[in-house]
């Protein structure tokens, strides 16, 4: 399950750190990442919540970030922004959401002036 490795590395975690989060040993994480072993449903739920992705994404049943359709409307640049956002801590995510809200509000006000 290369998605587990990718998600772990995006968060800057070692295999041992992820193992502690899941309550397994480092060997299990290595086996998950090589596809030699699949996490049970409870471990998949923890991974899903921790990395903020769907279980289907972890299992590689969906494409990037839970989009099942192959005709997703995001450009590669937009996907890069989504990936970057997902790697941030919650405080940074809140700051971005707040800033985006302000920008959208300002843009809406300017459209009313036209």
PDB file of C-alpha atoms in Angstrom:
ATOM      1  CA  UNK A   1       0.000   0.000   0.000  1.00  0.00           C
ATOM      2  CA  UNK A   2       2.177   2.746  -1.269  1.00  0.00           C
ATOM      3  CA  UNK A   3      -0.410   5.321  -0.160  1.00  0.00           C
ATOM      4  CA  UNK A   4       0.455   4.646   3.484  1.00  0.00           C
ATOM      5  CA  UNK A   5       4.123   5.358   2.758  1.00  0.00           C
ATOM      6  CA  UNK A   6       3.273   8.509   0.793  1.00  0.00           C
ATOM      7  CA  UNK A   7       0.959   9.815   3.512  1.00  0.00           C
ATOM      8  CA  UNK A   8       3.457   9.000   6.259  1.00  0.00           C
ATOM      9  CA  UNK A   9       6.268  10.748   4.424  1.00  0.00           C
ATOM     10  CA  UNK A  10       4.105  13.805   3.671  1.00  0.00           C
ATOM     11  CA  UNK A  11       3.550  14.156   7.435  1.00  0.00           C
ATOM     12  CA  UNK A  12       7.268  13.689   8.098  1.00  0.00           C
ATOM     13  CA  UNK A  13       6.699  10.603  10.234  1.00  0.00           C
ATOM     14  CA  UNK A  14       9.012   7.659  10.651  1.00  0.00           C
ATOM     15  CA  UNK A  15       7.671   4.130  10.418  1.00  0.00           C
ATOM     16  CA  UNK A  16       8.179   3.825  14.158  1.00  0.00           C
ATOM     17  CA  UNK A  17       6.134   6.979  14.874  1.00  0.00           C
ATOM     18  CA  UNK A  18       3.250   5.738  12.723  1.00  0.00           C
ATOM     19  CA  UNK A  19       3.520   2.332  14.382  1.00  0.00           C
ATOM     20  CA  UNK A  20       3.040   3.975  17.790  1.00  0.00           C
ATOM     21  CA  UNK A  21      -0.049   5.829  16.537  1.00  0.00           C
ATOM     22  CA  UNK A  22      -1.561   2.564  15.258  1.00  0.00           C
ATOM     23  CA  UNK A  23      -0.442   0.453  18.184  1.00  0.00           C
ATOM     24  CA  UNK A  24       1.581  -1.929  16.023  1.00  0.00           C
ATOM     25  CA  UNK A  25       5.296  -2.537  15.586  1.00  0.00           C
ATOM     26  CA  UNK A  26       7.509  -0.945  12.962  1.00  0.00           C
ATOM     27  CA  UNK A  27       7.706  -4.224  11.059  1.00  0.00           C
ATOM     28  CA  UNK A  28       3.945  -4.121  10.461  1.00  0.00           C
ATOM     29  CA  UNK A  29       4.210  -0.620   8.995  1.00  0.00           C
ATOM     30  CA  UNK A  30       6.945  -1.789   6.640  1.00  0.00           C
ATOM     31  CA  UNK A  31       4.770  -4.717   5.558  1.00  0.00           C
ATOM     32  CA  UNK A  32       1.768  -2.401   5.040  1.00  0.00           C
ATOM     33  CA  UNK A  33       3.879  -0.123   2.873  1.00  0.00           C
ATOM     34  CA  UNK A  34       5.272  -2.996   0.797  1.00  0.00           C
ATOM     35  CA  UNK A  35       1.835  -4.559   0.356  1.00  0.00           C
ATOM     36  CA  UNK A  36       2.792  -7.702   2.252  1.00  0.00           C
ATOM     37  CA  UNK A  37       0.136  -7.120   4.905  1.00  0.00           C
ATOM     38  CA  UNK A  38      -3.105  -5.129   5.003  1.00  0.00           C
ATOM     39  CA  UNK A  39      -4.172  -3.228   8.101  1.00  0.00           C
ATOM     40  CA  UNK A  40      -7.399  -4.422   9.695  1.00  0.00           C
ATOM     41  CA  UNK A  41     -10.506  -2.240   9.478  1.00  0.00           C
ATOM     42  CA  UNK A  42      -9.831  -0.546  12.831  1.00  0.00           C
ATOM     43  CA  UNK A  43      -6.314   0.408  11.740  1.00  0.00           C
ATOM     44  CA  UNK A  44      -7.700   1.664   8.419  1.00  0.00           C
ATOM     45  CA  UNK A  45     -10.155   3.879  10.309  1.00  0.00           C
ATOM     46  CA  UNK A  46      -7.334   5.333  12.410  1.00  0.00           C
ATOM     47  CA  UNK A  47      -5.225   5.942   9.296  1.00  0.00           C
ATOM     48  CA  UNK A  48      -8.163   7.539   7.520  1.00  0.00           C
ATOM     49  CA  UNK A  49      -8.861   9.904  10.403  1.00  0.00           C
ATOM     50  CA  UNK A  50      -5.217  10.668  11.090  1.00  0.00           C
ATOM     51  CA  UNK A  51      -4.342  11.473   7.476  1.00  0.00           C
ATOM     52  CA  UNK A  52      -7.762  12.982   6.693  1.00  0.00           C
ATOM     53  CA  UNK A  53      -8.364  10.775   3.651  1.00  0.00           C
ATOM     54  CA  UNK A  54     -10.886   8.066   2.865  1.00  0.00           C
ATOM     55  CA  UNK A  55     -10.246   4.391   3.535  1.00  0.00           C
ATOM     56  CA  UNK A  56     -10.780   3.828  -0.196  1.00  0.00           C
ATOM     57  CA  UNK A  57      -7.940   6.264  -0.906  1.00  0.00           C
ATOM     58  CA  UNK A  58      -5.611   4.324   1.395  1.00  0.00           C
ATOM     59  CA  UNK A  59      -6.654   1.087  -0.319  1.00  0.00           C
ATOM     60  CA  UNK A  60      -6.070   2.772  -3.704  1.00  0.00           C
ATOM     61  CA  UNK A  61      -9.691   2.279  -4.757  1.00  0.00           C
ATOM     62  CA  UNK A  62     -10.069   6.020  -5.360  1.00  0.00           C
ATOM     63  CA  UNK A  63      -7.820   8.515  -7.042  1.00  0.00           C
ATOM     64  CA  UNK A  64      -6.388  11.578  -5.316  1.00  0.00           C
ATOM     65  CA  UNK A  65      -8.184  12.519  -2.115  1.00  0.00           C
ATOM     66  CA  UNK A  66     -11.273  10.422  -2.514  1.00  0.00           C
ATOM     67  CA  UNK A  67     -12.428  11.376  -5.995  1.00  0.00           C
ATOM     68  CA  UNK A  68     -13.942   8.266  -7.569  1.00  0.00           C
ATOM     69  CA  UNK A  69     -14.579   9.792 -10.949  1.00  0.00           C
ATOM     70  CA  UNK A  70     -11.741   9.756 -13.447  1.00  0.00           C
ATOM     71  CA  UNK A  71     -12.938  13.079 -14.874  1.00  0.00           C
ATOM     72  CA  UNK A  72     -12.107  15.232 -11.856  1.00  0.00           C
ATOM     73  CA  UNK A  73     -12.255  18.899 -12.726  1.00  0.00           C
ATOM     74  CA  UNK A  74      -9.087  19.997 -10.924  1.00  0.00           C
ATOM     75  CA  UNK A  75      -5.944  20.916 -12.826  1.00  0.00           C
ATOM     76  CA  UNK A  76      -2.560  19.531 -11.794  1.00  0.00           C
ATOM     77  CA  UNK A  77      -1.769  22.896 -10.204  1.00  0.00           C
ATOM     78  CA  UNK A  78      -4.967  22.691  -8.155  1.00  0.00           C
ATOM     79  CA  UNK A  79      -4.120  19.131  -7.065  1.00  0.00           C
ATOM     80  CA  UNK A  80      -0.690  20.412  -5.947  1.00  0.00           C
ATOM     81  CA  UNK A  81      -2.419  23.034  -3.808  1.00  0.00           C
ATOM     82  CA  UNK A  82      -4.688  20.377  -2.269  1.00  0.00           C
ATOM     83  CA  UNK A  83      -1.695  18.131  -1.527  1.00  0.00           C
ATOM     84  CA  UNK A  84       0.184  21.021   0.058  1.00  0.00           C
ATOM     85  CA  UNK A  85      -2.841  21.979   2.150  1.00  0.00           C
ATOM     86  CA  UNK A  86      -3.248  18.426   3.433  1.00  0.00           C
ATOM     87  CA  UNK A  87       0.344  18.388   4.685  1.00  0.00           C
ATOM     88  CA  UNK A  88      -0.228  21.418   6.939  1.00  0.00           C
ATOM     89  CA  UNK A  89      -0.985  21.337  10.639  1.00  0.00           C
ATOM     90  CA  UNK A  90      -4.503  22.328  11.796  1.00  0.00           C
ATOM     91  CA  UNK A  91      -3.496  25.881  12.786  1.00  0.00           C
ATOM     92  CA  UNK A  92      -2.077  26.568   9.319  1.00  0.00           C
ATOM     93  CA  UNK A  93      -5.175  25.063   7.700  1.00  0.00           C
ATOM     94  CA  UNK A  94      -7.364  27.393   9.793  1.00  0.00           C
ATOM     95  CA  UNK A  95      -5.280  30.384   8.731  1.00  0.00           C
ATOM     96  CA  UNK A  96      -5.626  29.448   5.062  1.00  0.00           C
ATOM     97  CA  UNK A  97      -9.400  28.952   5.397  1.00  0.00           C
ATOM     98  CA  UNK A  98      -9.731  32.330   7.102  1.00  0.00           C
ATOM     99  CA  UNK A  99      -7.605  34.068   4.476  1.00  0.00           C
ATOM    100  CA  UNK A 100      -9.509  32.401   1.660  1.00  0.00           C
ATOM    101  CA  UNK A 101     -12.797  33.475   3.211  1.00  0.00           C
ATOM    102  CA  UNK A 102     -11.570  37.085   3.356  1.00  0.00           C
ATOM    103  CA  UNK A 103     -10.357  36.979  -0.237  1.00  0.00           C
ATOM    104  CA  UNK A 104     -13.633  35.534  -1.471  1.00  0.00           C
ATOM    105  CA  UNK A 105     -15.616  38.111   0.463  1.00  0.00           C
ATOM    106  CA  UNK A 106     -13.523  40.939  -0.976  1.00  0.00           C
ATOM    107  CA  UNK A 107     -13.891  39.553  -4.496  1.00  0.00           C
ATOM    108  CA  UNK A 108     -17.657  39.313  -4.030  1.00  0.00           C
ATOM    109  CA  UNK A 109     -17.834  42.938  -2.853  1.00  0.00           C
ATOM    110  CA  UNK A 110     -15.811  44.108  -5.871  1.00  0.00           C
ATOM    111  CA  UNK A 111     -18.180  42.282  -8.234  1.00  0.00           C
ATOM    112  CA  UNK A 112     -21.109  44.135  -6.675  1.00  0.00           C
ATOM    113  CA  UNK A 113     -19.383  47.436  -7.458  1.00  0.00           C
ATOM    114  CA  UNK A 114     -19.128  46.642 -11.154  1.00  0.00           C
TER     115      UNK A 114
END
